[in-house]
């Protein structure tokens, strides 16, 4: 079955610092998704990556998918308190299979 | 456009009591998911519907959990009887036609937080 690992498990950074969160799959991914969750709330879609080597950016968040399509990174530039939350990667293993999530990375940004 | 709506947001019950959660997906979304999320973990799929058909319920504990999606729109997830270990957040999500690939963006509700005493 598809398994996703995320690192680090938690992260505390000072406002303005850059940070990276990683997501690793045991199998080649058909699609890789990043979501953000604030405590007590649902998940909000951030980005989807499908092609090997693909990179997407939205505001100060950049996500990349490696060529082998087994590892993705989420990079936040000049972090702000509004970036705090839990970042989850999700994978679409291959056509017709169920979407699975990683365990999440809890980010705290200190003002 | 309204997002995925779930109710109740919070529910506290004693063990062995029944509980039900309701989900209204985004209009036009054929695929509906129920996920369970324990504290500090990612969501785990319980059941996925394509219209009114449950296409994957392999992770649903059928001895106490049941779900339905009559008419392929709203869905209800029921637990009877609830156990202490059922305390978690139950998330509902919807998406466009799942038969296409990739899965596409899932739209989540805010979740129903269950506490079993």
Short mmCIF file of C-alpha atoms in Angstrom, two decimals:
data_model
loop_
_atom_site.label_atom_id
_atom_site.label_comp_id
_atom_site.label_asym_id
_atom_site.label_seq_id
_atom_site.Cartn_x
_atom_site.Cartn_y
_atom_site.Cartn_z
CA UNK A 1 0.00 0.00 0.00
CA UNK A 2 1.06 3.55 -0.54
CA UNK A 3 2.81 5.18 2.41
CA UNK A 4 3.90 8.75 2.78
CA UNK A 5 6.47 10.02 5.24
CA UNK A 6 6.98 13.64 6.17
CA UNK A 7 9.87 15.42 7.80
CA UNK A 8 10.29 17.12 10.07
CA UNK A 9 7.40 16.10 12.29
CA UNK A 10 7.31 19.62 13.72
CA UNK A 11 9.10 22.85 13.07
CA UNK A 12 9.43 26.12 14.95
CA UNK A 13 10.92 29.07 13.11
CA UNK A 14 11.32 32.77 13.67
CA UNK A 15 9.24 35.05 11.50
CA UNK A 16 11.10 35.94 8.32
CA UNK A 17 13.05 32.69 8.13
CA UNK A 18 12.88 30.25 5.26
CA UNK A 19 11.92 26.63 5.81
CA UNK A 20 11.48 23.37 3.94
CA UNK A 21 9.15 20.43 4.56
CA UNK A 22 9.70 17.10 2.85
CA UNK A 23 7.38 14.34 1.76
CA UNK A 24 8.66 10.93 0.66
CA UNK A 25 6.78 8.11 -0.97
CA UNK A 26 7.60 4.42 -1.00
CA UNK A 27 6.24 4.20 -4.54
CA UNK A 28 6.14 6.34 -7.64
CA UNK A 29 3.41 8.90 -7.39
CA UNK A 30 0.78 9.68 -9.95
CA UNK A 31 0.04 12.99 -8.31
CA UNK A 32 1.31 14.76 -5.21
CA UNK A 33 -0.76 17.30 -3.33
CA UNK A 34 0.00 19.73 -0.56
CA UNK A 35 -2.64 20.76 1.93
CA UNK A 36 -2.63 23.06 4.93
CA UNK A 37 -4.72 22.55 8.04
CA UNK A 38 -5.25 24.92 10.89
CA UNK A 39 -6.11 23.47 14.28
CA UNK A 40 -9.75 22.49 14.47
CA UNK A 41 -10.40 23.15 10.82
CA UNK A 42 -10.55 21.28 7.57
CA UNK A 43 -7.80 20.97 5.00
CA UNK A 44 -7.13 23.63 2.41
CA UNK A 45 -5.65 22.68 -0.93
CA UNK A 46 -2.37 24.42 -1.74
CA UNK A 47 -0.85 22.82 -4.82
CA UNK A 48 -0.78 19.76 -7.00
CA UNK A 49 2.29 18.35 -8.74
CA UNK A 50 2.09 15.67 -11.35
CA UNK A 51 5.13 15.75 -13.59
CA UNK A 52 8.62 14.71 -12.61
CA UNK A 53 10.72 17.80 -11.95
CA UNK A 54 7.66 20.01 -11.73
CA UNK A 55 7.75 23.12 -9.58
CA UNK A 56 4.89 25.39 -8.62
CA UNK A 57 4.70 28.56 -6.58
CA UNK A 58 1.92 30.43 -4.89
CA UNK A 59 2.79 33.62 -3.05
CA UNK A 60 5.72 32.64 -0.82
CA UNK A 61 5.22 28.89 -1.03
CA UNK A 62 7.04 26.75 -3.59
CA UNK A 63 6.55 23.04 -4.07
CA UNK A 64 8.72 20.69 -6.10
CA UNK A 65 8.41 17.10 -7.22
CA UNK A 66 11.59 15.18 -7.99
CA UNK A 67 12.26 13.50 -11.31
CA UNK A 68 11.51 10.04 -9.95
CA UNK A 69 8.20 11.29 -8.58
CA UNK A 70 8.84 9.85 -5.15
CA UNK A 71 9.81 12.92 -3.18
CA UNK A 72 8.39 16.40 -2.84
CA UNK A 73 9.46 19.45 -0.92
CA UNK A 74 7.51 22.47 0.21
CA UNK A 75 9.52 25.63 0.72
CA UNK A 76 8.27 28.75 2.45
CA UNK A 77 10.21 31.95 1.97
CA UNK A 78 10.21 34.68 4.61
CA UNK A 79 7.75 32.86 6.86
CA UNK A 80 4.94 34.74 8.56
CA UNK A 81 2.70 33.84 11.51
CA UNK A 82 -0.09 33.24 9.00
CA UNK A 83 1.91 30.30 7.64
CA UNK A 84 1.53 28.44 10.93
CA UNK A 85 -0.45 25.23 10.78
CA UNK A 86 -0.14 21.61 9.79
CA UNK A 87 1.13 20.86 6.31
CA UNK A 88 0.07 17.54 4.85
CA UNK A 89 1.15 15.93 1.66
CA UNK A 90 -1.31 13.69 -0.11
CA UNK A 91 -0.75 11.24 -2.91
CA UNK A 92 -2.74 9.90 -5.76
CA UNK A 93 -0.80 6.62 -6.06
CA UNK A 94 -2.10 5.70 -9.47
CA UNK A 95 -5.31 5.80 -11.36
CA UNK A 96 -8.31 4.52 -9.51
CA UNK A 97 -6.63 4.16 -6.15
CA UNK A 98 -7.54 6.05 -3.07
CA UNK A 99 -5.96 9.25 -2.05
CA UNK A 100 -3.66 8.89 0.99
CA UNK A 101 -2.14 11.45 3.32
CA UNK A 102 1.14 11.78 5.13
CA UNK A 103 1.18 12.28 8.91
CA UNK A 104 1.69 16.03 8.62
CA UNK A 105 4.28 18.59 9.69
CA UNK A 106 3.29 21.04 12.38
CA UNK A 107 4.72 24.50 11.72
CA UNK A 108 4.91 27.27 14.28
CA UNK A 109 6.14 30.73 13.32
CA UNK A 110 7.25 32.94 16.16
CA UNK A 111 6.66 36.70 15.76
CA UNK B 1 -20.42 29.11 -3.85
CA UNK B 2 -20.86 27.20 -0.61
CA UNK B 3 -18.14 24.80 0.41
CA UNK B 4 -18.49 21.39 1.98
CA UNK B 5 -20.77 21.69 4.98
CA UNK B 6 -20.56 19.35 7.95
CA UNK B 7 -22.55 19.10 11.13
CA UNK B 8 -22.31 19.01 14.01
CA UNK B 9 -18.94 20.68 14.51
CA UNK B 10 -18.59 19.19 17.95
CA UNK B 11 -20.21 16.25 19.65
CA UNK B 12 -19.65 14.84 23.12
CA UNK B 13 -21.28 11.54 23.99
CA UNK B 14 -20.87 8.72 26.43
CA UNK B 15 -19.56 5.39 25.24
CA UNK B 16 -22.11 2.98 23.83
CA UNK B 17 -24.26 5.87 22.63
CA UNK B 18 -24.99 6.34 18.93
CA UNK B 19 -23.82 9.37 16.96
CA UNK B 20 -24.36 10.61 13.42
CA UNK B 21 -22.53 13.10 11.26
CA UNK B 22 -23.92 14.83 8.22
CA UNK B 23 -22.15 16.15 5.15
CA UNK B 24 -23.36 18.26 2.25
CA UNK B 25 -20.78 18.31 -0.55
CA UNK B 26 -20.17 21.04 -3.07
CA UNK B 27 -22.87 21.13 -5.69
CA UNK B 28 -21.95 19.06 -8.71
CA UNK B 29 -19.27 17.02 -6.96
CA UNK B 30 -19.91 13.37 -7.65
CA UNK B 31 -17.27 11.97 -5.33
CA UNK B 32 -17.64 12.14 -1.59
CA UNK B 33 -15.18 10.96 1.04
CA UNK B 34 -15.32 10.39 4.76
CA UNK B 35 -11.99 10.57 6.54
CA UNK B 36 -11.04 9.97 10.15
CA UNK B 37 -8.27 12.08 11.64
CA UNK B 38 -6.69 11.28 14.97
CA UNK B 39 -4.72 13.89 16.83
CA UNK B 40 -1.29 14.41 15.31
CA UNK B 41 -1.98 12.21 12.31
CA UNK B 42 -3.04 12.62 8.74
CA UNK B 43 -6.57 11.81 7.64
CA UNK B 44 -7.38 8.17 6.92
CA UNK B 45 -10.04 7.21 4.43
CA UNK B 46 -13.14 5.50 5.79
CA UNK B 47 -15.32 5.39 2.72
CA UNK B 48 -15.53 6.86 -0.77
CA UNK B 49 -18.69 7.34 -2.77
CA UNK B 50 -19.09 7.81 -6.49
CA UNK B 51 -22.58 9.30 -6.67
CA UNK B 52 -24.67 7.02 -4.45
CA UNK B 53 -22.39 4.01 -4.75
CA UNK B 54 -19.85 3.19 -2.08
CA UNK B 55 -16.85 2.25 -4.24
CA UNK B 56 -14.41 1.73 -1.38
CA UNK B 57 -15.43 0.99 2.18
CA UNK B 58 -12.61 -1.40 2.98
CA UNK B 59 -11.42 0.75 5.90
CA UNK B 60 -14.85 1.25 7.43
CA UNK B 61 -15.33 -0.77 10.65
CA UNK B 62 -18.61 -2.24 9.60
CA UNK B 63 -19.48 -3.73 12.95
CA UNK B 64 -20.24 -0.27 14.33
CA UNK B 65 -19.87 2.22 11.49
CA UNK B 66 -22.31 2.76 8.68
CA UNK B 67 -22.67 5.37 5.97
CA UNK B 68 -25.15 6.26 3.32
CA UNK B 69 -25.43 8.70 0.48
CA UNK B 70 -28.99 8.58 -0.68
CA UNK B 71 -29.65 10.29 -4.01
CA UNK B 72 -25.94 10.83 -4.44
CA UNK B 73 -25.81 14.18 -2.67
CA UNK B 74 -25.81 14.45 1.14
CA UNK B 75 -24.17 11.77 3.20
CA UNK B 76 -24.48 10.53 6.76
CA UNK B 77 -21.89 8.66 8.79
CA UNK B 78 -23.14 6.80 11.84
CA UNK B 79 -21.41 5.10 14.73
CA UNK B 80 -23.39 2.73 16.91
CA UNK B 81 -22.34 2.08 19.58
CA UNK B 82 -19.50 4.54 20.02
CA UNK B 83 -16.33 3.48 21.81
CA UNK B 84 -13.68 5.53 23.58
CA UNK B 85 -11.27 4.99 20.69
CA UNK B 86 -13.67 6.63 18.26
CA UNK B 87 -12.80 10.06 19.61
CA UNK B 88 -11.39 11.87 16.59
CA UNK B 89 -12.23 14.39 13.92
CA UNK B 90 -14.42 13.10 11.11
CA UNK B 91 -13.77 14.95 7.88
CA UNK B 92 -15.92 14.98 4.81
CA UNK B 93 -14.50 15.92 1.42
CA UNK B 94 -15.82 16.10 -2.10
CA UNK B 95 -14.35 16.32 -5.56
CA UNK B 96 -15.38 16.26 -9.18
CA UNK B 97 -15.70 13.03 -11.09
CA UNK B 98 -13.17 10.63 -9.60
CA UNK B 99 -13.10 8.48 -12.70
CA UNK B 100 -10.81 10.99 -14.28
CA UNK B 101 -7.21 11.13 -13.36
CA UNK B 102 -5.53 12.48 -11.37
CA UNK B 103 -7.76 12.71 -8.32
CA UNK B 104 -7.74 16.45 -8.47
CA UNK B 105 -8.40 18.82 -5.70
CA UNK B 106 -10.36 17.60 -2.70
CA UNK B 107 -12.51 20.13 -0.94
CA UNK B 108 -12.82 19.53 2.78
CA UNK B 109 -15.41 20.50 5.31
CA UNK B 110 -14.35 21.81 8.70
CA UNK B 111 -14.85 18.45 10.31
CA UNK B 112 -16.89 17.03 13.16
CA UNK B 113 -14.95 16.59 16.36
CA UNK B 114 -16.20 13.64 18.39
CA UNK B 115 -15.37 13.10 22.03
CA UNK B 116 -16.46 9.83 23.60
CA UNK B 117 -16.46 9.79 27.40
#
